[in-house]
Amino acid sequence: MRFMIIVKASAESEAGIMPSEKLLTDMGNFNEELAKAGVLLSAEGLQPSARGARVQFSGSKRSVAAGPFPSDGLVAGFWLIKVASLDEAIDWVKRCPNPMPGDSEIEIRQVYEMEDFGAALPPELHEQELRLRAHAASQG
């Protein structure tokens, strides 16, 4: 099972305040633990929403809004891990250093696997997904 571990943004992360050297060290050590355990697929921090944009869809129309956006619900960073269960993902997150200077929140969401779609995913789309994943894996 793959899980996305989502670090919620804070006023500090949205202001572009960089983490302390201690937090960077602690996070690096945590990421190393994940990697050594063979569960880490990806780990990234995101720049503030002021440097981003949102594309809004309404039927066939698209509109673009430039950041910044209200920090409530924004993502500041994430891990993608592969573990046996939600409980294992929770156990890993409980070991994580607090990602923000004050209070913070980390959300854990299971990633859909092709098998989760059952009959809704016809064989040709299954094959297409396998090709896309193989291509993505070869890129990086």
PDB file of C-alpha atoms in Angstrom:
ATOM      1  CA  MET A   1       0.000   0.000   0.000  1.00  0.00           C
ATOM      2  CA  ARG A   2       1.213   3.464  -0.823  1.00  0.00           C
ATOM      3  CA  PHE A   3       0.404   6.408   1.397  1.00  0.00           C
ATOM      4  CA  MET A   4       0.881  10.129   0.923  1.00  0.00           C
ATOM      5  CA  ILE A   5       1.928  11.791   4.154  1.00  0.00           C
ATOM      6  CA  ILE A   6       0.858  15.421   3.854  1.00  0.00           C
ATOM      7  CA  VAL A   7       2.409  18.200   5.935  1.00  0.00           C
ATOM      8  CA  LYS A   8      -0.089  21.025   6.332  1.00  0.00           C
ATOM      9  CA  ALA A   9       1.159  24.555   5.696  1.00  0.00           C
ATOM     10  CA  SER A  10       1.542  27.116   8.460  1.00  0.00           C
ATOM     11  CA  ALA A  11       1.834  30.891   8.529  1.00  0.00           C
ATOM     12  CA  GLU A  12       5.615  30.426   8.757  1.00  0.00           C
ATOM     13  CA  SER A  13       5.882  28.062   5.793  1.00  0.00           C
ATOM     14  CA  GLU A  14       3.644  30.316   3.720  1.00  0.00           C
ATOM     15  CA  ALA A  15       5.859  33.287   4.633  1.00  0.00           C
ATOM     16  CA  GLY A  16       8.823  31.398   3.193  1.00  0.00           C
ATOM     17  CA  ILE A  17      10.562  31.088   6.562  1.00  0.00           C
ATOM     18  CA  MET A  18      13.143  28.353   6.142  1.00  0.00           C
ATOM     19  CA  PRO A  19      13.377  25.559   8.710  1.00  0.00           C
ATOM     20  CA  SER A  20      16.104  25.704  11.332  1.00  0.00           C
ATOM     21  CA  GLU A  21      19.320  23.760  10.850  1.00  0.00           C
ATOM     22  CA  LYS A  22      18.198  21.442  13.672  1.00  0.00           C
ATOM     23  CA  LEU A  23      14.885  20.697  11.958  1.00  0.00           C
ATOM     24  CA  LEU A  24      16.636  20.102   8.629  1.00  0.00           C
ATOM     25  CA  THR A  25      19.007  17.694  10.383  1.00  0.00           C
ATOM     26  CA  ASP A  26      16.177  15.931  12.219  1.00  0.00           C
ATOM     27  CA  MET A  27      14.134  15.618   8.999  1.00  0.00           C
ATOM     28  CA  GLY A  28      17.177  14.353   7.119  1.00  0.00           C
ATOM     29  CA  ASN A  29      17.693  11.695   9.781  1.00  0.00           C
ATOM     30  CA  PHE A  30      14.012  10.718   9.656  1.00  0.00           C
ATOM     31  CA  ASN A  31      14.124  10.494   5.852  1.00  0.00           C
ATOM     32  CA  GLU A  32      17.231   8.329   6.145  1.00  0.00           C
ATOM     33  CA  GLU A  33      15.358   6.001   8.523  1.00  0.00           C
ATOM     34  CA  LEU A  34      12.511   5.720   6.003  1.00  0.00           C
ATOM     35  CA  ALA A  35      14.973   5.015   3.189  1.00  0.00           C
ATOM     36  CA  LYS A  36      16.930   2.401   5.177  1.00  0.00           C
ATOM     37  CA  ALA A  37      13.644   0.657   6.053  1.00  0.00           C
ATOM     38  CA  GLY A  38      12.852   0.507   2.321  1.00  0.00           C
ATOM     39  CA  VAL A  39       9.552   2.389   2.614  1.00  0.00           C
ATOM     40  CA  LEU A  40      10.473   5.830   1.216  1.00  0.00           C
ATOM     41  CA  LEU A  41       9.362   6.517  -2.357  1.00  0.00           C
ATOM     42  CA  SER A  42       9.601  10.329  -2.322  1.00  0.00           C
ATOM     43  CA  ALA A  43       9.951  13.240   0.103  1.00  0.00           C
ATOM     44  CA  GLU A  44       9.581  16.878  -0.907  1.00  0.00           C
ATOM     45  CA  GLY A  45       8.920  20.294   0.550  1.00  0.00           C
ATOM     46  CA  LEU A  46       6.826  22.821  -1.349  1.00  0.00           C
ATOM     47  CA  GLN A  47       7.505  26.509  -1.813  1.00  0.00           C
ATOM     48  CA  PRO A  48       4.907  29.000  -0.515  1.00  0.00           C
ATOM     49  CA  SER A  49       1.648  29.360  -2.432  1.00  0.00           C
ATOM     50  CA  ALA A  50       2.683  32.933  -3.350  1.00  0.00           C
ATOM     51  CA  ARG A  51       4.974  31.277  -5.900  1.00  0.00           C
ATOM     52  CA  GLY A  52       2.202  29.075  -7.274  1.00  0.00           C
ATOM     53  CA  ALA A  53      -1.092  29.257  -9.108  1.00  0.00           C
ATOM     54  CA  ARG A  54      -4.435  27.485  -9.242  1.00  0.00           C
ATOM     55  CA  VAL A  55      -6.256  26.508 -12.401  1.00  0.00           C
ATOM     56  CA  GLN A  56     -10.011  26.462 -11.920  1.00  0.00           C
ATOM     57  CA  PHE A  57     -12.226  24.350 -14.172  1.00  0.00           C
ATOM     58  CA  SER A  58     -15.803  25.104 -15.139  1.00  0.00           C
ATOM     59  CA  GLY A  59     -16.875  22.759 -17.907  1.00  0.00           C
ATOM     60  CA  SER A  60     -14.512  23.451 -20.809  1.00  0.00           C
ATOM     61  CA  LYS A  61     -13.401  26.855 -19.438  1.00  0.00           C
ATOM     62  CA  ARG A  62     -10.198  27.403 -17.482  1.00  0.00           C
ATOM     63  CA  SER A  63      -9.182  30.329 -15.331  1.00  0.00           C
ATOM     64  CA  VAL A  64      -5.938  30.887 -13.492  1.00  0.00           C
ATOM     65  CA  ALA A  65      -5.525  32.474 -10.077  1.00  0.00           C
ATOM     66  CA  ALA A  66      -2.093  33.474  -8.830  1.00  0.00           C
ATOM     67  CA  GLY A  67      -1.083  32.807  -5.230  1.00  0.00           C
ATOM     68  CA  PRO A  68      -0.828  33.443  -2.396  1.00  0.00           C
ATOM     69  CA  PHE A  69      -3.807  31.486  -1.092  1.00  0.00           C
ATOM     70  CA  PRO A  70      -5.239  31.265   2.428  1.00  0.00           C
ATOM     71  CA  SER A  71      -2.985  28.864   4.362  1.00  0.00           C
ATOM     72  CA  ASP A  72      -5.884  26.794   5.698  1.00  0.00           C
ATOM     73  CA  GLY A  73      -5.667  23.416   3.996  1.00  0.00           C
ATOM     74  CA  LEU A  74      -2.533  24.137   1.966  1.00  0.00           C
ATOM     75  CA  VAL A  75       0.220  21.554   1.697  1.00  0.00           C
ATOM     76  CA  ALA A  76       3.781  22.479   2.731  1.00  0.00           C
ATOM     77  CA  GLY A  77       5.391  19.156   1.898  1.00  0.00           C
ATOM     78  CA  PHE A  78       4.871  15.444   1.564  1.00  0.00           C
ATOM     79  CA  TRP A  79       6.300  11.960   1.698  1.00  0.00           C
ATOM     80  CA  LEU A  80       5.183   9.076  -0.437  1.00  0.00           C
ATOM     81  CA  ILE A  81       5.792   5.793   1.354  1.00  0.00           C
ATOM     82  CA  LYS A  82       5.027   2.139   0.703  1.00  0.00           C
ATOM     83  CA  VAL A  83       4.052   0.157   3.787  1.00  0.00           C
ATOM     84  CA  ALA A  84       1.788  -2.781   4.663  1.00  0.00           C
ATOM     85  CA  SER A  85      -1.041  -0.855   6.369  1.00  0.00           C
ATOM     86  CA  LEU A  86      -2.451   2.450   7.573  1.00  0.00           C
ATOM     87  CA  ASP A  87      -1.323   1.504  11.074  1.00  0.00           C
ATOM     88  CA  GLU A  88       2.269   1.197   9.850  1.00  0.00           C
ATOM     89  CA  ALA A  89       2.003   4.596   8.135  1.00  0.00           C
ATOM     90  CA  ILE A  90       0.682   6.104  11.373  1.00  0.00           C
ATOM     91  CA  ASP A  91       3.566   4.537  13.313  1.00  0.00           C
ATOM     92  CA  TRP A  92       6.071   6.167  10.934  1.00  0.00           C
ATOM     93  CA  VAL A  93       4.396   9.583  11.168  1.00  0.00           C
ATOM     94  CA  LYS A  94       4.414   9.424  14.965  1.00  0.00           C
ATOM     95  CA  ARG A  95       8.225   9.144  14.754  1.00  0.00           C
ATOM     96  CA  CYS A  96       8.496  12.210  12.511  1.00  0.00           C
ATOM     97  CA  PRO A  97       9.953  15.427  13.956  1.00  0.00           C
ATOM     98  CA  ASN A  98       7.402  18.216  14.298  1.00  0.00           C
ATOM     99  CA  PRO A  99       7.676  19.837  10.832  1.00  0.00           C
ATOM    100  CA  MET A 100       6.758  23.348  12.022  1.00  0.00           C
ATOM    101  CA  PRO A 101       8.058  25.649  14.764  1.00  0.00           C
ATOM    102  CA  GLY A 102       4.746  25.456  16.661  1.00  0.00           C
ATOM    103  CA  ASP A 103       1.698  23.259  16.353  1.00  0.00           C
ATOM    104  CA  SER A 104       1.358  21.328  13.125  1.00  0.00           C
ATOM    105  CA  GLU A 105      -0.703  18.646  11.474  1.00  0.00           C
ATOM    106  CA  ILE A 106       0.199  15.765   9.183  1.00  0.00           C
ATOM    107  CA  GLU A 107      -2.478  13.998   7.166  1.00  0.00           C
ATOM    108  CA  ILE A 108      -2.146  10.418   5.927  1.00  0.00           C
ATOM    109  CA  ARG A 109      -3.980   9.374   2.744  1.00  0.00           C
ATOM    110  CA  GLN A 110      -3.829   6.040   0.953  1.00  0.00           C
ATOM    111  CA  VAL A 111      -2.991   6.235  -2.753  1.00  0.00           C
ATOM    112  CA  TYR A 112      -5.330   4.417  -5.134  1.00  0.00           C
ATOM    113  CA  GLU A 113      -3.822   1.365  -6.773  1.00  0.00           C
ATOM    114  CA  MET A 114      -5.035   0.121 -10.150  1.00  0.00           C
ATOM    115  CA  GLU A 115      -6.672  -2.874  -8.454  1.00  0.00           C
ATOM    116  CA  ASP A 116      -8.893  -0.522  -6.418  1.00  0.00           C
ATOM    117  CA  PHE A 117     -10.779   0.458  -9.582  1.00  0.00           C
ATOM    118  CA  GLY A 118     -11.856  -3.123 -10.371  1.00  0.00           C
ATOM    119  CA  ALA A 119     -14.062  -3.422 -13.462  1.00  0.00           C
ATOM    120  CA  ALA A 120     -14.164   0.382 -13.838  1.00  0.00           C
ATOM    121  CA  LEU A 121     -10.607   0.176 -15.248  1.00  0.00           C
ATOM    122  CA  PRO A 122     -10.770  -1.665 -18.589  1.00  0.00           C
ATOM    123  CA  PRO A 123      -7.709  -3.707 -19.683  1.00  0.00           C
ATOM    124  CA  GLU A 124      -6.527  -1.106 -22.220  1.00  0.00           C
ATOM    125  CA  LEU A 125      -6.455   1.605 -19.538  1.00  0.00           C
ATOM    126  CA  HIS A 126      -4.670  -0.781 -17.174  1.00  0.00           C
ATOM    127  CA  GLU A 127      -1.998  -1.352 -19.844  1.00  0.00           C
ATOM    128  CA  GLN A 128      -1.749   2.387 -20.493  1.00  0.00           C
ATOM    129  CA  GLU A 129      -1.213   3.019 -16.772  1.00  0.00           C
ATOM    130  CA  LEU A 130       1.532   0.374 -16.649  1.00  0.00           C
ATOM    131  CA  ARG A 131       3.275   2.020 -19.629  1.00  0.00           C
ATOM    132  CA  LEU A 132       3.046   5.470 -18.014  1.00  0.00           C
ATOM    133  CA  ARG A 133       4.457   4.193 -14.722  1.00  0.00           C
ATOM    134  CA  ALA A 134       7.330   2.454 -16.503  1.00  0.00           C
ATOM    135  CA  HIS A 135       8.077   5.635 -18.449  1.00  0.00           C
ATOM    136  CA  ALA A 136       7.984   7.764 -15.281  1.00  0.00           C
ATOM    137  CA  ALA A 137      10.286   5.315 -13.476  1.00  0.00           C
ATOM    138  CA  SER A 138      12.785   5.484 -16.341  1.00  0.00           C
ATOM    139  CA  GLN A 139      12.895   9.298 -16.110  1.00  0.00           C
ATOM    140  CA  GLY A 140      14.161   9.605 -12.674  1.00  0.00           C
TER     141      GLY A 140
END
